[in-house]
CSV table of C-alpha atoms in Angstrom, one decimal:
chain,number,residue,atom,x,y,z
G,1,MET,CA,0.1,0.0,0.1
G,2,LEU,CA,1.3,3.5,-0.8
G,3,GLY,CA,2.0,5.8,2.1
G,4,SER,CA,2.9,3.0,4.5
G,5,VAL,CA,6.4,2.9,5.8
G,6,ASN,CA,8.3,0.7,8.4
G,7,TRP,CA,11.3,1.2,10.3
G,8,ASP,CA,14.1,-1.3,9.6
G,9,ASP,CA,17.1,-0.4,12.0
G,10,GLY,CA,19.6,-2.5,10.1
G,11,LEU,CA,18.8,-1.1,6.7
G,12,VAL,CA,18.5,2.4,8.0
G,13,GLN,CA,21.8,2.1,9.6
G,14,ARG,CA,23.5,0.8,6.3
G,15,TYR,CA,21.9,2.8,3.7
G,16,GLY,CA,19.9,5.7,5.4
G,17,GLN,CA,22.4,8.6,5.1
G,18,ILE,CA,22.7,8.9,1.5
G,19,GLY,CA,21.6,12.3,0.9
G,20,GLN,CA,17.9,12.8,0.0
G,21,LEU,CA,18.5,16.4,-1.1
G,22,GLN,CA,20.5,14.9,-4.1
G,23,CYS,CA,17.7,12.4,-5.1
G,24,GLY,CA,16.5,13.8,-8.3
G,25,TYR,CA,17.5,14.3,-12.1
G,26,PRO,CA,18.5,16.7,-13.3
G,27,ALA,CA,20.2,18.2,-10.1
G,28,VAL,CA,22.0,21.5,-10.0
G,29,PHE,CA,25.3,19.7,-10.5
G,30,ASP,CA,24.0,18.4,-13.8
G,31,PHE,CA,23.8,21.9,-15.1
G,32,THR,CA,26.8,22.1,-17.0
G,33,ASP,CA,25.6,23.8,-20.2
G,34,ARG,CA,25.9,27.5,-20.6
G,35,ILE,CA,22.1,28.8,-21.1
G,36,ALA,CA,21.9,32.3,-22.6
G,37,PRO,CA,18.8,34.3,-22.1
G,38,LEU,CA,18.1,33.7,-25.8
G,39,ASP,CA,17.7,30.2,-25.2
G,40,LEU,CA,15.1,30.7,-22.6
G,41,LEU,CA,13.4,33.2,-24.6
G,42,ARG,CA,12.9,30.5,-27.4
G,43,ALA,CA,11.9,28.0,-25.0
G,44,LEU,CA,9.3,30.4,-23.7
G,45,ARG,CA,8.1,31.1,-27.3
G,46,GLU,CA,7.4,27.3,-27.7
G,47,SER,CA,5.6,27.2,-24.3
G,48,ARG,CA,3.4,30.2,-25.5
G,49,ARG,CA,2.7,28.3,-28.9
G,50,ALA,CA,1.7,25.1,-27.1
G,51,GLY,CA,-0.3,27.1,-24.5
G,52,ARG,CA,1.2,25.1,-21.5
G,53,PRO,CA,-0.1,26.2,-18.0
G,54,LEU,CA,2.5,27.7,-15.8
G,55,SER,CA,4.0,27.3,-12.4
G,56,LEU,CA,5.9,30.2,-10.7
G,57,SER,CA,8.4,30.3,-7.9
G,58,VAL,CA,9.8,33.5,-6.4
G,59,ARG,CA,12.7,33.4,-4.2
G,60,GLN,CA,14.2,35.7,-1.8
G,61,PRO,CA,17.9,35.8,-1.0
G,62,VAL,CA,19.0,33.1,1.6
G,63,GLY,CA,21.3,33.9,4.5
G,64,PRO,CA,21.5,37.2,6.6
G,65,ALA,CA,18.8,39.8,6.2
G,66,LEU,CA,19.9,42.5,3.6
G,67,PRO,CA,20.2,46.1,4.7
G,68,ALA,CA,17.1,48.2,3.9
G,69,ASP,CA,18.5,49.7,0.6
G,70,ASP,CA,19.6,46.5,-0.7
G,71,ALA,CA,16.5,44.7,0.2
G,72,ALA,CA,14.5,47.5,-1.5
G,73,ALA,CA,16.8,47.2,-4.6
G,74,TYR,CA,16.4,43.3,-4.7
G,75,GLN,CA,12.5,43.8,-4.7
G,76,LEU,CA,12.9,46.1,-7.6
G,77,SER,CA,15.1,43.5,-9.6
G,78,LEU,CA,12.4,40.8,-9.0
G,79,GLN,CA,9.6,43.2,-10.4
G,80,HIS,CA,12.0,43.7,-13.6
G,81,GLU,CA,12.4,40.1,-14.0
G,82,ILE,CA,8.8,39.4,-13.6
G,83,GLU,CA,8.0,42.0,-16.3
G,84,GLN,CA,10.5,40.6,-18.6
G,85,LEU,CA,9.4,37.1,-18.3
G,86,ALA,CA,5.6,38.1,-18.5
G,87,CYS,CA,6.1,39.6,-22.1
G,88,HIS,CA,6.9,36.3,-23.3
G,89,VAL,CA,3.9,34.5,-21.9
G,90,GLY,CA,0.5,34.1,-23.8
G,91,PRO,CA,-2.8,35.4,-22.4
G,92,SER,CA,-4.1,31.8,-22.4
G,93,GLN,CA,-1.4,30.5,-20.2
G,94,GLN,CA,-2.7,30.4,-16.7
G,95,VAL,CA,-0.6,30.0,-13.5
G,96,GLU,CA,-1.8,27.0,-11.7
G,97,GLN,CA,1.0,26.9,-9.1
G,98,LEU,CA,2.6,29.6,-7.3
G,99,HIS,CA,5.3,29.3,-4.5
G,100,LEU,CA,6.3,32.5,-2.9
G,101,SER,CA,9.1,32.9,-0.5
G,102,VAL,CA,8.3,35.6,2.0
G,103,GLY,CA,11.7,35.8,3.8
G,104,THR,CA,11.6,39.0,5.9
G,105,LEU,CA,9.2,41.0,3.7
G,106,GLY,CA,6.9,43.2,5.4
G,107,ILE,CA,3.1,43.0,4.6
G,108,ALA,CA,3.3,46.4,2.3
G,109,ALA,CA,6.1,45.0,0.3
G,110,LEU,CA,4.4,41.7,0.1
G,111,ARG,CA,1.2,43.5,-1.4
G,112,ARG,CA,3.4,45.1,-3.9
G,113,LEU,CA,5.0,42.0,-4.9
G,114,VAL,CA,1.9,40.1,-5.2
G,115,GLY,CA,0.2,42.9,-7.1
G,116,VAL,CA,2.9,42.9,-9.8
G,117,LEU,CA,2.4,39.1,-10.1
G,118,LYS,CA,-1.2,39.4,-10.6
G,119,SER,CA,-0.9,42.4,-13.1
G,120,ARG,CA,1.6,40.4,-15.5
G,121,PHE,CA,0.3,36.9,-15.2
G,122,GLN,CA,-3.1,35.2,-15.5
G,123,LEU,CA,-3.7,33.5,-12.2
G,124,ALA,CA,-5.9,30.4,-12.1
G,125,GLU,CA,-9.0,30.7,-9.6
G,126,SER,CA,-7.6,29.5,-6.1
G,127,GLY,CA,-9.9,26.7,-5.9
G,128,ALA,CA,-8.1,24.9,-8.8
G,129,ALA,CA,-4.7,26.1,-8.0
G,130,SER,CA,-2.0,25.6,-5.4
G,131,PHE,CA,-0.7,29.0,-4.2
G,132,THR,CA,1.9,28.5,-1.4
G,133,ALA,CA,3.6,30.9,0.9
G,134,GLU,CA,6.7,29.9,2.3
G,135,ILE,CA,7.3,31.7,5.7
G,136,GLU,CA,10.1,31.9,8.2
G,137,LEU,CA,9.1,31.0,11.8
G,138,ALA,CA,10.9,33.8,13.3
G,139,HIS,CA,9.0,36.3,11.2
G,140,ALA,CA,5.7,34.7,11.2
G,141,ASP,CA,2.6,36.3,12.9
G,142,TRP,CA,-1.1,36.3,12.7
G,143,PRO,CA,-1.1,39.8,10.6
G,144,LEU,CA,1.3,38.2,7.9
G,145,ILE,CA,-0.7,34.8,7.7
G,146,GLY,CA,-4.0,36.8,7.4
G,147,ALA,CA,-2.5,39.2,4.7
G,148,LEU,CA,-1.3,36.1,2.6
G,149,HIS,CA,-4.7,34.7,2.9
G,150,GLU,CA,-6.4,37.8,1.5
G,151,LEU,CA,-3.9,37.9,-1.4
G,152,GLY,CA,-5.2,34.3,-2.4
G,153,PHE,CA,-2.6,32.1,-0.8
G,154,ASN,CA,-4.4,28.8,0.0
G,155,GLN,CA,-1.3,26.7,1.4
G,156,LEU,CA,1.2,27.5,3.9
G,157,SER,CA,4.7,26.1,4.5
G,158,VAL,CA,6.8,27.0,7.5
G,159,SER,CA,10.4,26.9,6.4
G,160,VAL,CA,13.6,26.0,8.6
G,161,PRO,CA,13.9,28.3,11.4
G,162,ASP,CA,16.6,30.8,10.9
G,163,LEU,CA,19.7,29.8,13.1
G,164,ARG,CA,21.1,33.2,13.6
G,165,ALA,CA,21.4,34.7,17.2
G,166,ASP,CA,19.7,38.1,16.0
G,167,ASP,CA,16.5,36.0,15.2
G,168,GLY,CA,16.3,34.6,18.7
G,169,GLY,CA,18.3,31.6,18.1
G,170,THR,CA,18.5,30.4,21.6
G,171,VAL,CA,18.3,27.0,22.8
G,172,ALA,CA,15.0,27.9,24.5
G,173,TYR,CA,13.6,29.4,21.4
G,174,PHE,CA,14.3,26.3,19.3
G,175,ARG,CA,13.0,23.9,21.9
G,176,SER,CA,9.8,25.8,22.3
G,177,SER,CA,6.9,24.8,20.1
G,178,ALA,CA,4.8,27.7,21.2
G,179,ARG,CA,5.7,29.8,18.0
G,180,ILE,CA,4.9,26.8,15.8
G,181,ARG,CA,1.5,26.1,17.6
G,182,ALA,CA,0.5,30.2,17.0
G,183,VAL,CA,1.3,29.9,13.3
G,184,ILE,CA,-0.6,26.4,12.9
G,185,GLU,CA,-3.6,27.6,14.6
G,186,ALA,CA,-3.8,30.9,12.6
G,187,ALA,CA,-3.6,28.9,9.5
G,188,HIS,CA,-6.2,26.4,10.4
G,189,ALA,CA,-8.5,29.5,11.7
G,190,LEU,CA,-8.1,31.1,8.2
G,191,HIS,CA,-9.1,27.8,6.4
G,192,TYR,CA,-5.7,27.3,4.6
G,193,ARG,CA,-6.2,24.2,2.3
G,194,SER,CA,-2.8,22.7,3.4
G,195,VAL,CA,-0.2,23.6,6.0
G,196,ASN,CA,3.4,22.3,5.7
G,197,LEU,CA,6.0,22.2,8.7
G,198,ASP,CA,9.5,21.6,8.3
G,199,LEU,CA,11.0,19.7,11.1
G,200,GLY,CA,14.8,19.3,11.5
G,201,TYR,CA,16.5,16.8,13.7
G,202,GLY,CA,20.2,16.4,14.7
G,203,ARG,CA,21.0,19.7,16.3
G,204,SER,CA,23.2,19.7,19.6
G,205,TRP,CA,20.4,21.5,21.4
G,206,GLN,CA,18.2,18.5,20.8
G,207,THR,CA,18.0,15.2,22.5
G,208,PRO,CA,15.7,12.3,21.5
G,209,ALA,CA,13.5,12.8,24.4
G,210,SER,CA,13.1,16.7,23.7
G,211,PHE,CA,12.6,15.9,20.0
G,212,ALA,CA,9.8,13.4,20.8
G,213,ARG,CA,8.1,15.8,23.1
G,214,LYS,CA,8.1,18.5,20.6
G,215,LEU,CA,7.0,16.3,17.8
G,216,ALA,CA,4.0,15.0,20.0
G,217,SER,CA,2.9,18.7,20.6
G,218,ILE,CA,3.0,19.2,16.8
G,219,ILE,CA,1.0,16.3,15.9
G,220,GLU,CA,-1.7,17.4,18.2
G,221,LEU,CA,-2.0,20.7,16.1
G,222,ALA,CA,-2.4,18.1,13.0
G,223,PRO,CA,-0.5,20.0,10.2
G,224,ASP,CA,-1.5,18.6,7.0
G,225,GLN,CA,2.2,17.9,6.0
G,226,VAL,CA,5.4,17.4,8.0
G,227,THR,CA,8.7,17.3,6.2
G,228,MET,CA,11.5,15.9,8.1
G,229,PHE,CA,15.1,16.9,7.2
G,230,ASP,CA,18.6,16.2,8.8
G,231,TYR,CA,20.4,19.2,9.8
G,232,ARG,CA,23.6,17.9,8.3
G,233,ASP,CA,21.9,18.4,4.9
G,234,ALA,CA,20.7,21.8,5.8
G,235,ALA,CA,24.0,23.5,6.9
G,236,PRO,CA,27.6,22.7,6.6
G,237,VAL,CA,29.1,20.9,9.5
G,238,GLY,CA,30.7,23.3,11.9
G,239,GLY,CA,29.0,26.2,10.1
G,240,SER,CA,26.4,26.9,12.9
G,241,ARG,CA,26.8,28.3,16.2
G,242,LEU,CA,24.5,25.6,17.7
G,243,GLY,CA,26.4,22.6,16.6
G,244,LEU,CA,25.3,19.1,15.7
G,245,ALA,CA,24.1,16.1,17.9
G,246,SER,CA,26.0,12.9,18.0
G,247,ILE,CA,25.1,10.2,15.2
G,248,ALA,CA,23.4,8.1,17.6
G,249,ASP,CA,21.1,10.8,18.9
G,250,THR,CA,20.4,11.9,15.3
G,251,LEU,CA,19.3,8.4,14.4
G,252,ALA,CA,17.2,8.0,17.4
G,253,MET,CA,15.4,11.2,16.5
G,254,TYR,CA,14.8,10.2,13.1
G,255,ARG,CA,13.4,6.9,14.2
G,256,HIS,CA,11.1,8.9,16.7
G,257,GLY,CA,9.9,11.1,13.8
G,258,VAL,CA,9.1,8.2,11.5
G,259,GLU,CA,7.4,6.0,14.3
G,260,GLN,CA,5.4,8.9,15.8
G,261,LEU,CA,4.1,10.3,12.6
G,262,SER,CA,3.2,6.9,11.2
G,263,ALA,CA,1.4,6.0,14.4
G,264,ALA,CA,-0.5,9.4,14.1
G,265,GLY,CA,-2.0,8.5,10.7
G,266,TYR,CA,0.5,10.3,8.5
G,267,ARG,CA,1.4,8.7,5.1
G,268,TYR,CA,4.9,8.5,3.8
G,269,ILE,CA,5.1,10.4,0.4
G,270,GLY,CA,8.7,10.0,0.0
G,271,LEU,CA,12.0,12.0,0.6
G,272,GLY,CA,11.1,13.0,4.2
G,273,LYS,CA,7.6,14.3,3.5
G,274,PHE,CA,4.7,12.9,5.7
G,275,VAL,CA,1.1,14.0,4.8
G,276,LEU,CA,-2.5,13.2,6.4
G,277,PRO,CA,-4.6,11.0,4.2
G,278,HIS,CA,-6.9,13.9,3.1
G,279,ASP,CA,-4.0,15.9,1.7
G,280,ASP,CA,-3.8,16.6,-2.0
G,281,LEU,CA,-0.4,14.9,-2.3
G,282,ALA,CA,-1.7,11.7,-0.7
G,283,MET,CA,-4.7,11.3,-3.0
G,284,GLY,CA,-2.4,12.4,-6.0
G,285,GLN,CA,0.0,9.5,-5.2
G,286,GLU,CA,-2.8,7.1,-4.6
G,287,ILE,CA,-4.4,7.7,-7.9
G,288,GLY,CA,-1.1,7.9,-9.9
G,289,VAL,CA,-0.9,11.7,-10.7
G,290,LEU,CA,1.8,12.7,-8.4
G,291,HIS,CA,5.0,14.3,-10.0
G,292,HIS,CA,8.3,15.4,-8.8
G,293,ASP,CA,10.1,18.1,-10.5
G,294,VAL,CA,12.3,21.3,-9.8
G,295,ALA,CA,9.4,22.6,-7.6
G,296,GLY,CA,9.6,19.4,-5.5
G,297,TYR,CA,6.3,17.0,-5.1
G,298,THR,CA,3.4,18.4,-7.1
G,299,LEU,CA,0.3,17.6,-8.8
G,300,HIS,CA,0.9,20.1,-11.7
G,301,GLY,CA,3.5,18.2,-13.5
G,302,ASP,CA,2.2,19.4,-16.9
G,303,CYS,CA,3.2,23.0,-16.0
G,304,ASP,CA,6.3,24.9,-17.4
G,305,HIS,CA,8.0,26.2,-14.4
G,306,LEU,CA,9.5,29.7,-14.1
G,307,GLY,CA,11.9,30.5,-11.4
G,308,ILE,CA,12.2,34.1,-10.5
G,309,GLY,CA,15.0,35.5,-8.3
G,310,ILE,CA,18.5,34.8,-7.4
G,311,GLY,CA,19.5,31.2,-8.0
G,312,ALA,CA,15.9,30.2,-9.2
G,313,ILE,CA,15.5,27.3,-11.4
G,314,SER,CA,13.2,27.1,-14.4
G,315,ARG,CA,12.0,24.2,-16.6
G,316,ILE,CA,10.3,25.3,-20.0
G,317,GLY,CA,9.5,22.2,-22.0
G,318,GLU,CA,12.8,20.3,-21.8
G,319,LEU,CA,15.0,23.2,-21.2
G,320,TYR,CA,16.4,23.5,-17.5
G,321,CYS,CA,18.1,26.7,-16.6
G,322,GLN,CA,19.3,28.4,-13.4
G,323,ASN,CA,19.6,32.2,-12.7
G,324,ALA,CA,22.8,33.7,-11.5
G,325,ASP,CA,23.4,32.7,-7.8
G,326,THR,CA,25.1,35.6,-6.4
G,327,LEU,CA,23.3,38.9,-5.9
G,328,PRO,CA,25.9,41.1,-7.7
G,329,ALA,CA,25.6,38.9,-10.9
G,330,TYR,CA,21.8,38.6,-10.6
G,331,GLN,CA,21.4,42.4,-10.3
G,332,ARG,CA,23.8,43.2,-13.0
G,333,ALA,CA,21.9,41.2,-15.5
G,334,ILE,CA,18.6,42.7,-14.6
G,335,GLU,CA,20.0,46.4,-14.8
G,336,GLN,CA,21.3,45.5,-18.3
G,337,GLY,CA,17.8,44.5,-19.3
G,338,GLN,CA,18.7,40.8,-19.5
G,339,LEU,CA,17.2,37.7,-18.1
G,340,PRO,CA,19.7,36.6,-15.3
G,341,SER,CA,19.9,32.9,-16.7
G,342,THR,CA,23.4,31.5,-16.6
G,343,SER,CA,23.8,27.6,-16.3
G,344,GLY,CA,21.3,24.6,-17.0
G,345,LEU,CA,20.8,21.8,-19.3
G,346,HIS,CA,19.8,21.8,-22.9
G,347,PRO,CA,17.3,19.3,-24.2
G,348,LEU,CA,19.8,17.6,-26.4
G,349,HIS,CA,21.7,16.8,-23.4
G,350,LEU,CA,18.8,15.7,-21.2
G,351,ASP,CA,18.7,12.0,-20.3
G,352,ARG,CA,14.8,11.5,-20.5
G,353,LEU,CA,14.7,7.9,-19.4
G,354,HIS,CA,16.9,8.8,-16.4
G,355,ARG,CA,14.4,11.5,-15.4
G,356,ALA,CA,11.4,9.3,-15.7
G,357,LEU,CA,13.1,6.6,-13.6
G,358,PHE,CA,13.9,8.8,-10.8
G,359,GLU,CA,10.5,10.4,-10.8
G,360,ARG,CA,8.8,7.1,-10.8
G,361,LEU,CA,11.0,5.8,-8.0
G,362,VAL,CA,10.3,8.9,-5.5
G,363,CYS,CA,6.7,9.1,-6.4
G,364,THR,CA,5.4,5.3,-6.5
G,365,PHE,CA,8.5,3.2,-5.1
G,366,GLU,CA,8.4,1.0,-8.2
G,367,LEU,CA,9.6,0.6,-11.7
G,368,ASP,CA,7.9,-0.9,-14.7
G,369,PHE,CA,10.6,-1.8,-17.2
G,370,ALA,CA,8.4,-2.5,-19.9
G,371,ALA,CA,6.3,0.9,-19.4
G,372,LEU,CA,9.7,2.9,-19.3
G,373,ALA,CA,10.9,1.0,-22.6
G,374,ALA,CA,7.6,1.7,-24.3
G,375,GLN,CA,7.8,5.4,-23.4
G,376,HIS,CA,11.5,6.0,-24.2
G,377,GLY,CA,12.4,3.4,-26.7
G,378,VAL,CA,15.2,2.1,-24.5
G,379,ASP,CA,15.6,-1.2,-22.8
G,380,VAL,CA,16.0,-0.6,-19.1
G,381,ARG,CA,18.3,-3.5,-18.3
G,382,GLN,CA,20.4,-2.8,-21.2
G,383,ARG,CA,20.9,0.9,-20.4
G,384,TYR,CA,21.6,0.1,-16.8
G,385,ALA,CA,23.7,-3.1,-17.4
G,386,ARG,CA,26.6,-1.9,-15.6
G,387,HIS,CA,24.3,-1.2,-12.4
G,388,TRP,CA,22.8,-4.4,-12.1
G,389,PRO,CA,25.3,-5.9,-9.5
G,390,ALA,CA,24.5,-2.8,-7.3
G,391,LEU,CA,20.6,-3.4,-7.7
G,392,ARG,CA,21.0,-7.3,-7.0
G,393,ARG,CA,23.0,-6.3,-3.7
G,394,LEU,CA,19.9,-4.1,-2.7
G,395,HIS,CA,17.7,-7.1,-3.7
G,396,ALA,CA,19.8,-9.4,-1.4
G,397,ASP,CA,19.7,-6.8,1.4
G,398,GLY,CA,16.0,-6.4,1.3
G,399,VAL,CA,16.1,-2.8,0.0
G,400,ILE,CA,14.3,-3.7,-3.3
G,401,GLU,CA,12.3,-6.6,-4.8
G,402,LEU,CA,13.9,-6.9,-8.3
G,403,ASN,CA,13.1,-9.0,-11.3
G,404,ASP,CA,13.4,-9.1,-14.9
G,405,TYR,CA,10.1,-6.9,-15.3
G,406,GLY,CA,10.8,-4.4,-12.7
G,407,LEU,CA,11.5,-3.3,-9.3
G,408,ARG,CA,9.6,-2.4,-6.0
G,409,ILE,CA,10.7,-0.8,-2.8
G,410,PRO,CA,8.8,-2.6,0.0
G,411,SER,CA,7.3,-0.7,3.0
G,412,HIS,CA,10.2,-1.4,5.4
G,413,ALA,CA,12.6,0.2,2.9
G,414,ARG,CA,10.8,3.3,1.6
G,415,LEU,CA,13.0,5.6,3.9
G,416,LEU,CA,15.8,4.4,1.5
G,417,VAL,CA,14.5,5.4,-1.8
G,418,ALA,CA,17.5,7.9,-2.0
G,419,ALA,CA,20.2,4.6,-1.9
G,420,VAL,CA,18.0,3.1,-4.7
G,421,CYS,CA,18.3,6.3,-6.8
G,422,ALA,CA,22.1,6.2,-6.0
G,423,ALA,CA,22.4,2.7,-7.5
G,424,PHE,CA,21.4,4.2,-10.8
G,425,GLU,CA,24.0,6.8,-10.4
G,426,GLN,CA,27.1,4.7,-9.5
G,427,PHE,CA,27.3,1.1,-10.2
G,428,ASP,CA,29.8,-0.1,-7.6
G,429,ALA,CA,27.6,-2.0,-5.0
G,430,GLU,CA,30.3,-1.9,-2.3
G,431,ALA,CA,30.7,1.9,-2.8
G,432,ILE,CA,27.0,2.4,-2.2
G,433,GLY,CA,26.8,0.1,1.1
G,434,SER,CA,30.2,1.7,2.3
G,435,SER,CA,29.2,5.3,1.8
G,436,ALA,CA,25.8,4.7,3.4
G,437,GLY,CA,27.4,3.2,6.4
G,438,ARG,CA,30.0,6.0,6.8
G,439,GLY,CA,27.0,8.4,7.1
G,440,TRP,CA,25.6,7.0,10.4
G,441,HIS,CA,28.9,5.6,12.1
G,442,SER,CA,31.5,8.2,11.2
């Protein structure tokens, strides 16, 4: 049954630390092509001619808050990029999905930004669309959540808490669930369709017992989605003032999270994401319409995706491109009247079978080799012949059930989908096993 997951301590110890954040294709490290603004404009022209629906993602800078003048200049750059892109979008291309990073924006600036989006793009009716606002816990309050609701957002995502001391980053602040409680209660009172909460584990200020207590208090509030992540994946080791917990404590927290959420009725979608059975993602996975793309898990896989802002990633048709990922380079391109695209992947270099295979793994936990071959004209066993010993090793260890027709990840190994993806990237079975083991035991 999709959505069920069980904890297998031996398998998690061996394979559970192959990075989930790298489980997808293409990833940023695959963006080895130079993508000029003209490449993007050509792709937008084809999208306009085909009349494909759109998904938008607007990013704010990551890291320390910008000085007031720099922050205002960045918002002006965002507006100019929005206007440049919108000139190449057809009037019939509705925006069915919108993800807006709020960052430290005040309500007035937020209204201006959303007003620009609404004036330049045709946004679908909110009942048929997914409009998500990502807010930072340290900057969230009732007025902000109310303003977002008034602006048409129907989903809320509470992002990773900021770990800087100037945002209240004390141990007491992070251990407390009071602020999370206030945010979730506000979202429920305003009838947001879905609320996601990012839940990190593995910091030095956490213990397995304190993590279990905090998670229990969160479960009482019934957020629609909980996305668990290891703090080792979110920040460089040694780069945080608050440090990291021991490997043993981190693994214990991870186990607590999986078991407590499962016991509370949450379904495991994949890649750390747990959702309640009524959530759109759970229903989409059940009926086979769940997708995974540059925007993460989505029910809008037929949309072309436009990323706006520093480092944002777009996928237009089969062209992938990323904006300049430094603020000076991004703003310099905007000031010159150019789209800030720099790197990416041309359609000629895209491995379509590899992309489809990864998406099926992270969305359905299984592969049908005949269906993939029929769709892409490539025999899967022949294409991945060098990888077969690694796959057989995973089969022998109980991570997958493999035969000549396909493979399936059983419920006790679904936490390890990233290790299965890794087997299709590197074909040395011993390397996969040993690298996973080093993750938990080093």
